[in-house]
Amino acid sequence: MAIDFRSDTVTRPTPPMLRAMMEAEVGDDVFGEDPSINRLESMAAGLFGMEAALYCPSGTMSNQIGIKCHTQPGDEVICEKSSHVYIYEGGGIAFNSGSQVRAVEGDRGRITAEQVMASINPDDVHRARTSLVCLENTCNRGGGSCYDAAQIEEIRMVCLQNGLRLHLDGARLFNALVARNEDAPWYGRTFDSISVCLNKGLGCPIGSILMGTAAYIRQARRVRKVFGGGMRQAGFMAAAGIYALQHNLSRLAEDHLHAKQIAAALENKPFVSRIMPVETNIVIADIDASHDPKQIAAALRDKGILVIAISPTQIRFVTHLDISPEMVGTAIRVIEKL
Ligand SMILES: *Cc1c(COP(=O)(O)O)cnc(C)c1O
Protein backbone atom coordinates (compact mmCIF):
# COMPACT_ATOMS: atom_id res chain seq x y z
CA MET A 1 0.00 0.00 0.00
CA ALA A 2 1.34 3.42 -0.97
CA ILE A 3 1.81 5.99 1.80
CA ASP A 4 -0.32 8.91 0.76
CA PHE A 5 0.97 12.41 1.54
CA ARG A 6 -0.93 14.07 -1.32
CA SER A 7 -3.52 15.71 0.91
CA ASP A 8 -5.21 15.45 4.29
CA THR A 9 -8.44 14.81 2.36
CA VAL A 10 -7.47 11.20 1.54
CA THR A 11 -8.30 9.75 4.98
CA ARG A 12 -10.81 6.87 5.37
CA PRO A 13 -13.18 6.81 8.34
CA THR A 14 -11.78 4.76 11.23
CA PRO A 15 -13.84 1.85 12.65
CA PRO A 16 -15.13 3.92 15.62
CA MET A 17 -16.05 6.80 13.32
CA LEU A 18 -17.88 4.36 11.03
CA ARG A 19 -19.70 2.92 14.04
CA ALA A 20 -20.82 6.42 15.08
CA MET A 21 -22.08 6.94 11.51
CA MET A 22 -23.95 3.62 11.45
CA GLU A 23 -25.65 4.42 14.74
CA ALA A 24 -26.63 7.98 13.80
CA GLU A 25 -30.16 9.18 14.39
CA VAL A 26 -31.32 10.88 11.20
CA GLY A 27 -34.21 12.85 9.72
CA ASP A 28 -34.90 15.21 6.83
CA ASP A 29 -32.49 18.12 7.27
CA VAL A 30 -34.25 20.32 4.70
CA PHE A 31 -37.17 20.15 7.16
CA GLY A 32 -34.65 20.90 9.96
CA GLU A 33 -35.41 17.46 11.38
CA ASP A 34 -32.07 15.67 11.35
CA PRO A 35 -31.03 15.42 15.02
CA SER A 36 -27.41 14.57 14.19
CA ILE A 37 -27.00 17.60 11.93
CA ASN A 38 -28.74 19.86 14.44
CA ARG A 39 -26.40 18.56 17.13
CA LEU A 40 -23.27 19.02 15.00
CA GLU A 41 -24.31 22.57 14.10
CA SER A 42 -24.90 23.55 17.71
CA MET A 43 -21.65 21.85 18.84
CA ALA A 44 -19.64 23.83 16.29
CA ALA A 45 -21.38 27.13 17.05
CA GLY A 46 -20.85 26.46 20.78
CA LEU A 47 -17.17 25.68 20.29
CA PHE A 48 -16.58 29.04 18.57
CA GLY A 49 -19.11 30.98 20.65
CA MET A 50 -21.03 31.92 17.50
CA GLU A 51 -24.82 32.15 17.30
CA ALA A 52 -25.49 29.60 14.58
CA ALA A 53 -23.94 27.13 12.15
CA LEU A 54 -24.79 25.42 8.87
CA TYR A 55 -23.56 21.99 7.75
CA CYS A 56 -22.41 22.00 4.10
CA PRO A 57 -21.19 19.25 1.75
CA SER A 58 -17.79 20.88 1.08
CA GLY A 59 -15.51 23.70 2.13
CA THR A 60 -15.88 25.22 -1.29
CA MET A 61 -19.63 25.42 -0.78
CA SER A 62 -19.38 26.85 2.75
CA ASN A 63 -16.94 29.53 1.55
CA GLN A 64 -19.07 30.34 -1.47
CA ILE A 65 -22.27 30.57 0.57
CA GLY A 66 -20.37 32.64 3.11
CA ILE A 67 -19.20 35.11 0.46
CA LYS A 68 -22.60 35.24 -1.25
CA CYS A 69 -24.27 36.26 2.01
CA HIS A 70 -21.83 39.16 2.55
CA THR A 71 -21.80 40.68 -0.96
CA GLN A 72 -23.90 42.15 -3.79
CA PRO A 73 -23.12 41.76 -7.51
CA GLY A 74 -20.48 44.30 -8.53
CA ASP A 75 -18.79 44.30 -5.13
CA GLU A 76 -15.09 43.71 -4.58
CA VAL A 77 -13.64 41.10 -2.21
CA ILE A 78 -10.13 41.56 -0.79
CA CYS A 79 -8.09 38.37 -0.38
CA GLU A 80 -4.56 37.06 -0.75
CA LYS A 81 -3.56 36.14 -4.30
CA SER A 82 -2.95 32.45 -3.56
CA SER A 83 -6.06 32.02 -1.41
CA HIS A 84 -8.32 29.03 -1.98
CA VAL A 85 -11.43 31.18 -2.46
CA TYR A 86 -9.66 32.92 -5.35
CA ILE A 87 -7.60 30.26 -7.14
CA TYR A 88 -9.19 26.91 -6.25
CA GLU A 89 -12.94 27.46 -6.28
CA GLY A 90 -13.52 27.58 -10.02
CA GLY A 91 -14.00 31.34 -10.22
CA GLY A 92 -16.84 30.91 -7.73
CA ILE A 93 -16.72 34.48 -6.40
CA ALA A 94 -17.54 35.76 -9.90
CA PHE A 95 -19.88 32.87 -10.75
CA ASN A 96 -21.92 32.73 -7.55
CA SER A 97 -21.72 36.24 -6.13
CA GLY A 98 -21.10 38.37 -9.26
CA SER A 99 -18.30 39.99 -7.30
CA GLN A 100 -14.71 40.62 -8.29
CA VAL A 101 -11.52 40.01 -6.38
CA ARG A 102 -8.79 42.41 -5.30
CA ALA A 103 -5.91 39.97 -4.95
CA VAL A 104 -3.14 41.12 -2.62
CA GLU A 105 0.33 39.55 -2.49
CA GLY A 106 0.95 38.44 1.07
CA ASP A 107 3.67 36.71 3.07
CA ARG A 108 3.10 32.95 2.76
CA GLY A 109 -0.61 33.61 2.23
CA ARG A 110 -1.01 36.18 4.98
CA ILE A 111 -1.95 39.80 4.35
CA THR A 112 -1.63 42.84 6.62
CA ALA A 113 -4.03 45.51 7.84
CA GLU A 114 -2.02 48.10 5.84
CA GLN A 115 -2.55 46.07 2.66
CA VAL A 116 -6.27 45.79 3.37
CA MET A 117 -6.45 49.54 4.05
CA ALA A 118 -4.66 50.32 0.77
CA SER A 119 -7.00 48.01 -1.18
CA ILE A 120 -10.30 49.58 -0.14
CA ASN A 121 -11.90 51.46 -3.01
CA PRO A 122 -13.06 55.04 -2.45
CA ASP A 123 -16.80 55.74 -2.51
CA ASP A 124 -16.85 56.67 -6.19
CA VAL A 125 -19.32 55.51 -8.87
CA HIS A 126 -16.41 54.41 -11.05
CA ARG A 127 -15.18 51.94 -8.51
CA ALA A 128 -16.45 48.57 -7.28
CA ARG A 129 -17.83 48.68 -3.75
CA THR A 130 -15.40 46.97 -1.39
CA SER A 131 -17.52 44.92 0.97
CA LEU A 132 -15.62 41.90 2.24
CA VAL A 133 -12.19 40.70 3.36
CA CYS A 134 -11.46 36.94 3.25
CA LEU A 135 -8.57 35.53 5.26
CA GLU A 136 -7.30 31.93 5.22
CA ASN A 137 -5.87 30.23 8.35
CA THR A 138 -3.88 28.08 8.05
CA CYS A 139 -2.79 29.17 4.55
CA ASN A 140 -2.72 26.23 2.19
CA ARG A 141 -0.33 27.72 -0.40
CA GLY A 142 1.63 29.35 2.42
CA GLY A 143 2.75 25.86 3.48
CA GLY A 144 0.31 25.69 6.38
CA SER A 145 1.37 29.07 7.78
CA CYS A 146 -0.62 30.61 10.63
CA TYR A 147 -1.68 34.19 11.21
CA ASP A 148 -0.61 36.02 14.36
CA ALA A 149 -3.74 36.90 16.32
CA ALA A 150 -2.51 40.51 16.58
CA GLN A 151 -2.37 40.78 12.79
CA ILE A 152 -5.93 39.50 12.47
CA GLU A 153 -7.05 41.94 15.17
CA GLU A 154 -5.61 44.87 13.19
CA ILE A 155 -7.40 43.69 10.04
CA ARG A 156 -10.59 43.42 12.08
CA MET A 157 -10.22 47.06 13.15
CA VAL A 158 -9.77 48.20 9.53
CA CYS A 159 -12.92 46.27 8.60
CA LEU A 160 -14.93 47.81 11.46
CA GLN A 161 -13.76 51.33 10.59
CA ASN A 162 -14.63 50.88 6.91
CA GLY A 163 -17.86 48.93 7.07
CA LEU A 164 -16.33 45.73 5.66
CA ARG A 165 -17.25 42.21 6.67
CA LEU A 166 -14.55 39.70 7.61
CA HIS A 167 -14.78 36.03 6.55
CA LEU A 168 -12.37 33.27 7.55
CA ASP A 169 -11.65 30.30 5.30
CA GLY A 170 -10.71 28.07 8.20
CA ALA A 171 -10.46 24.82 6.23
CA ARG A 172 -7.52 24.00 8.53
CA LEU A 173 -8.35 26.36 11.39
CA PHE A 174 -8.17 23.48 13.89
CA ASN A 175 -4.52 22.95 12.88
CA ALA A 176 -3.83 26.62 13.68
CA LEU A 177 -5.69 26.39 17.01
CA VAL A 178 -3.58 23.40 18.03
CA ALA A 179 -0.26 24.74 16.68
CA ARG A 180 -0.67 28.16 18.30
CA ASN A 181 -2.59 26.96 21.36
CA GLU A 182 -5.31 29.47 20.48
CA ASP A 183 -8.81 29.90 21.69
CA ALA A 184 -11.73 29.07 19.35
CA PRO A 185 -14.14 31.69 20.83
CA TRP A 186 -11.62 34.44 20.07
CA TYR A 187 -12.05 33.53 16.40
CA GLY A 188 -15.81 33.53 16.85
CA ARG A 189 -15.69 37.08 18.25
CA THR A 190 -13.29 38.36 15.62
CA PHE A 191 -14.83 37.13 12.36
CA ASP A 192 -18.30 37.78 10.96
CA SER A 193 -18.27 34.30 9.47
CA ILE A 194 -16.04 31.24 9.67
CA SER A 195 -15.91 28.15 7.47
CA VAL A 196 -14.20 25.05 8.89
CA CYS A 197 -13.61 21.73 7.12
CA LEU A 198 -14.31 18.35 8.68
CA ASN A 199 -12.96 16.51 5.63
CA LYS A 200 -9.30 17.59 6.13
CA GLY A 201 -7.31 16.99 9.32
CA LEU A 202 -10.38 15.87 11.25
CA GLY A 203 -10.68 12.77 9.07
CA CYS A 204 -14.35 12.88 8.00
CA PRO A 205 -15.41 11.63 4.57
CA ILE A 206 -17.46 14.76 3.90
CA GLY A 207 -18.46 18.06 5.33
CA SER A 208 -17.78 21.63 6.30
CA ILE A 209 -19.47 24.05 8.65
CA LEU A 210 -20.25 27.74 8.14
CA MET A 211 -20.79 29.82 11.28
CA GLY A 212 -22.08 33.33 11.94
CA THR A 213 -24.98 35.24 13.48
CA ALA A 214 -28.42 33.63 13.53
CA ALA A 215 -29.68 36.05 10.84
CA TYR A 216 -26.66 35.40 8.62
CA ILE A 217 -27.03 31.62 8.92
CA ARG A 218 -30.77 31.89 8.14
CA GLN A 219 -29.81 33.56 4.86
CA ALA A 220 -26.99 31.03 4.33
CA ARG A 221 -29.49 28.16 4.70
CA ARG A 222 -31.55 29.69 1.89
CA VAL A 223 -28.46 30.07 -0.32
CA ARG A 224 -27.35 26.50 0.43
CA LYS A 225 -30.70 25.28 -0.93
CA VAL A 226 -30.28 27.43 -4.07
CA PHE A 227 -26.76 25.99 -4.57
CA GLY A 228 -28.19 22.48 -4.38
CA GLY A 229 -26.58 21.74 -1.03
CA GLY A 230 -29.74 21.06 0.98
CA MET A 231 -29.32 17.41 1.97
CA ARG A 232 -31.82 15.04 3.52
CA GLN A 233 -30.65 12.27 5.93
CA ALA A 234 -27.09 13.59 5.95
CA GLY A 235 -26.94 12.94 9.70
CA PHE A 236 -24.97 9.79 8.85
CA MET A 237 -22.22 12.15 7.69
CA ALA A 238 -22.77 14.69 10.46
CA ALA A 239 -22.24 11.87 13.00
CA ALA A 240 -18.70 11.54 11.64
CA GLY A 241 -18.28 15.26 12.30
CA ILE A 242 -19.52 14.94 15.88
CA TYR A 243 -17.14 12.04 16.42
CA ALA A 244 -14.25 14.04 14.93
CA LEU A 245 -14.88 17.12 17.08
CA GLN A 246 -14.90 14.87 20.14
CA HIS A 247 -11.85 12.76 19.30
CA ASN A 248 -9.67 14.12 16.54
CA LEU A 249 -8.72 17.67 17.56
CA SER A 250 -5.78 17.36 19.94
CA ARG A 251 -4.15 14.60 17.87
CA LEU A 252 -3.44 17.18 15.14
CA ALA A 253 -0.24 17.92 17.10
CA GLU A 254 0.99 14.51 15.95
CA ASP A 255 0.48 15.50 12.29
CA HIS A 256 2.48 18.66 12.93
CA LEU A 257 5.35 16.66 14.46
CA HIS A 258 5.32 14.31 11.45
CA ALA A 259 5.49 17.27 9.07
CA LYS A 260 8.54 18.65 10.90
CA GLN A 261 10.25 15.22 10.72
CA ILE A 262 9.68 15.00 6.98
CA ALA A 263 10.94 18.56 6.49
CA ALA A 264 14.11 17.70 8.42
CA ALA A 265 14.78 14.76 6.06
CA LEU A 266 14.15 16.92 2.97
CA GLU A 267 16.41 19.68 4.22
CA ASN A 268 19.52 17.56 3.60
CA LYS A 269 18.67 16.76 -0.01
CA PRO A 270 20.75 18.53 -2.66
CA PHE A 271 17.71 18.87 -4.95
CA VAL A 272 15.78 20.87 -2.32
CA SER A 273 16.67 24.56 -2.46
CA ARG A 274 14.35 25.78 0.29
CA ILE A 275 11.59 24.54 2.56
CA MET A 276 8.83 26.85 3.70
CA PRO A 277 8.78 27.10 7.51
CA VAL A 278 6.70 24.16 8.76
CA GLU A 279 4.09 25.41 11.21
CA THR A 280 1.36 22.77 10.88
CA ASN A 281 0.73 19.69 8.70
CA ILE A 282 1.97 20.90 5.30
CA VAL A 283 5.52 20.74 3.93
CA ILE A 284 6.24 22.66 0.73
CA ALA A 285 9.75 22.19 -0.66
CA ASP A 286 11.22 24.27 -3.47
CA ILE A 287 13.12 22.11 -5.93
CA ASP A 288 16.33 23.47 -7.48
CA ALA A 289 16.35 24.46 -11.15
CA SER A 290 18.24 21.33 -12.28
CA HIS A 291 15.41 19.01 -11.16
CA ASP A 292 11.77 18.66 -12.15
CA PRO A 293 9.31 18.35 -9.23
CA LYS A 294 7.21 15.98 -11.36
CA GLN A 295 10.19 13.62 -11.68
CA ILE A 296 10.85 13.77 -7.94
CA ALA A 297 7.19 12.98 -7.28
CA ALA A 298 7.44 10.07 -9.76
CA ALA A 299 10.62 8.74 -8.12
CA LEU A 300 8.89 8.85 -4.73
CA ARG A 301 5.82 7.13 -6.20
CA ASP A 302 8.01 4.30 -7.48
CA LYS A 303 9.04 3.76 -3.85
CA GLY A 304 5.45 3.86 -2.59
CA ILE A 305 5.35 7.49 -1.40
CA LEU A 306 2.67 9.70 -2.91
CA VAL A 307 3.17 13.49 -3.00
CA ILE A 308 2.02 16.27 -5.33
CA ALA A 309 4.14 18.53 -7.51
CA ILE A 310 2.01 21.59 -6.74
CA SER A 311 3.84 23.97 -9.07
CA PRO A 312 6.65 23.81 -11.66
CA THR A 313 9.11 24.36 -8.76
CA GLN A 314 7.52 22.77 -5.69
CA ILE A 315 6.51 19.46 -4.14
CA ARG A 316 4.12 19.16 -1.21
CA PHE A 317 3.70 16.62 1.60
CA VAL A 318 0.60 16.78 3.82
CA THR A 319 0.37 14.72 7.02
CA HIS A 320 -2.93 13.46 8.40
CA LEU A 321 -4.85 10.92 10.49
CA ASP A 322 -3.97 7.95 8.26
CA ILE A 323 -0.20 8.59 8.52
CA SER A 324 1.38 6.65 11.38
CA PRO A 325 4.82 7.25 12.94
CA GLU A 326 5.99 4.06 11.15
CA MET A 327 4.89 5.46 7.79
CA VAL A 328 6.79 8.68 8.49
CA GLY A 329 9.84 6.53 9.28
CA THR A 330 9.47 4.67 5.99
CA ALA A 331 9.05 7.94 4.06
CA ILE A 332 12.17 9.41 5.69
CA ARG A 333 14.23 6.34 4.73
CA VAL A 334 13.01 6.64 1.13
CA ILE A 335 13.84 10.36 1.07
CA GLU A 336 17.32 9.68 2.47
CA LYS A 337 18.05 7.17 -0.31
CA LEU A 338 16.63 9.31 -3.11
C1 LIG B 1 -9.62 22.16 1.08
C2 LIG B 1 -9.81 23.62 1.25
C3 LIG B 1 -11.08 24.21 1.11
C4 LIG B 1 -12.35 23.46 0.77
O1 LIG B 1 -12.20 22.35 0.03
P1 LIG B 1 -13.34 21.27 -0.31
O2 LIG B 1 -12.53 20.24 -0.99
O3 LIG B 1 -14.32 21.96 -1.18
O4 LIG B 1 -13.95 20.81 0.97
C5 LIG B 1 -11.16 25.57 1.33
N1 LIG B 1 -10.10 26.29 1.66
C6 LIG B 1 -8.88 25.76 1.82
C7 LIG B 1 -7.75 26.62 2.23
C8 LIG B 1 -8.69 24.40 1.60
O5 LIG B 1 -7.46 23.89 1.74
PDB file of C-alpha atoms and ligand atoms in Angstrom, residues 7-9 57-63 82-85 88-89 136-141 169-172 195 197-200 207-208 282 316, ligand 1:
ATOM      1  CA  SER A   7      -3.522  15.706   0.907  1.00  0.00           C
ATOM      2  CA  ASP A   8      -5.212  15.449   4.287  1.00  0.00           C
ATOM      3  CA  THR A   9      -8.437  14.815   2.357  1.00  0.00           C
ATOM      4  CA  PRO A  57     -21.188  19.247   1.746  1.00  0.00           C
ATOM      5  CA  SER A  58     -17.790  20.882   1.076  1.00  0.00           C
ATOM      6  CA  GLY A  59     -15.511  23.699   2.129  1.00  0.00           C
ATOM      7  CA  THR A  60     -15.882  25.220  -1.293  1.00  0.00           C
ATOM      8  CA  MET A  61     -19.628  25.424  -0.776  1.00  0.00           C
ATOM      9  CA  SER A  62     -19.384  26.847   2.749  1.00  0.00           C
ATOM     10  CA  ASN A  63     -16.941  29.530   1.546  1.00  0.00           C
ATOM     11  CA  SER A  82      -2.946  32.448  -3.564  1.00  0.00           C
ATOM     12  CA  SER A  83      -6.059  32.021  -1.410  1.00  0.00           C
ATOM     13  CA  HIS A  84      -8.319  29.028  -1.979  1.00  0.00           C
ATOM     14  CA  VAL A  85     -11.434  31.184  -2.462  1.00  0.00           C
ATOM     15  CA  TYR A  88      -9.187  26.907  -6.246  1.00  0.00           C
ATOM     16  CA  GLU A  89     -12.940  27.464  -6.279  1.00  0.00           C
ATOM     17  CA  GLU A 136      -7.299  31.930   5.223  1.00  0.00           C
ATOM     18  CA  ASN A 137      -5.868  30.230   8.347  1.00  0.00           C
ATOM     19  CA  THR A 138      -3.879  28.076   8.047  1.00  0.00           C
ATOM     20  CA  CYS A 139      -2.787  29.168   4.551  1.00  0.00           C
ATOM     21  CA  ASN A 140      -2.718  26.226   2.188  1.00  0.00           C
ATOM     22  CA  ARG A 141      -0.328  27.724  -0.396  1.00  0.00           C
ATOM     23  CA  ASP A 169     -11.645  30.304   5.302  1.00  0.00           C
ATOM     24  CA  GLY A 170     -10.712  28.068   8.199  1.00  0.00           C
ATOM     25  CA  ALA A 171     -10.464  24.817   6.232  1.00  0.00           C
ATOM     26  CA  ARG A 172      -7.518  23.998   8.535  1.00  0.00           C
ATOM     27  CA  SER A 195     -15.913  28.145   7.468  1.00  0.00           C
ATOM     28  CA  CYS A 197     -13.606  21.728   7.121  1.00  0.00           C
ATOM     29  CA  LEU A 198     -14.312  18.353   8.684  1.00  0.00           C
ATOM     30  CA  ASN A 199     -12.963  16.512   5.630  1.00  0.00           C
ATOM     31  CA  LYS A 200      -9.304  17.588   6.133  1.00  0.00           C
ATOM     32  CA  GLY A 207     -18.456  18.059   5.333  1.00  0.00           C
ATOM     33  CA  SER A 208     -17.782  21.631   6.297  1.00  0.00           C
ATOM     34  CA  ILE A 282       1.969  20.900   5.301  1.00  0.00           C
ATOM     35  CA  ARG A 316       4.119  19.155  -1.209  1.00  0.00           C
TER      36      ARG A 316
HETATM   37  C1  LIG B   1      -9.625  22.161   1.077  1.00  0.00           C
HETATM   38  C2  LIG B   1      -9.812  23.617   1.248  1.00  0.00           C
HETATM   39  C3  LIG B   1     -11.077  24.214   1.108  1.00  0.00           C
HETATM   40  C4  LIG B   1     -12.345  23.465   0.771  1.00  0.00           C
HETATM   41  O1  LIG B   1     -12.203  22.352   0.031  1.00  0.00           O
HETATM   42  P1  LIG B   1     -13.338  21.271  -0.311  1.00  0.00           P
HETATM   43  O2  LIG B   1     -12.531  20.240  -0.987  1.00  0.00           O
HETATM   44  O3  LIG B   1     -14.318  21.959  -1.178  1.00  0.00           O
HETATM   45  O4  LIG B   1     -13.950  20.809   0.973  1.00  0.00           O
HETATM   46  C5  LIG B   1     -11.164  25.568   1.330  1.00  0.00           C
HETATM   47  N1  LIG B   1     -10.101  26.291   1.664  1.00  0.00           N
HETATM   48  C6  LIG B   1      -8.883  25.761   1.823  1.00  0.00           C
HETATM   49  C7  LIG B   1      -7.750  26.621   2.234  1.00  0.00           C
HETATM   50  C8  LIG B   1      -8.693  24.402   1.600  1.00  0.00           C
HETATM   51  O5  LIG B   1      -7.465  23.886   1.744  1.00  0.00           O
END
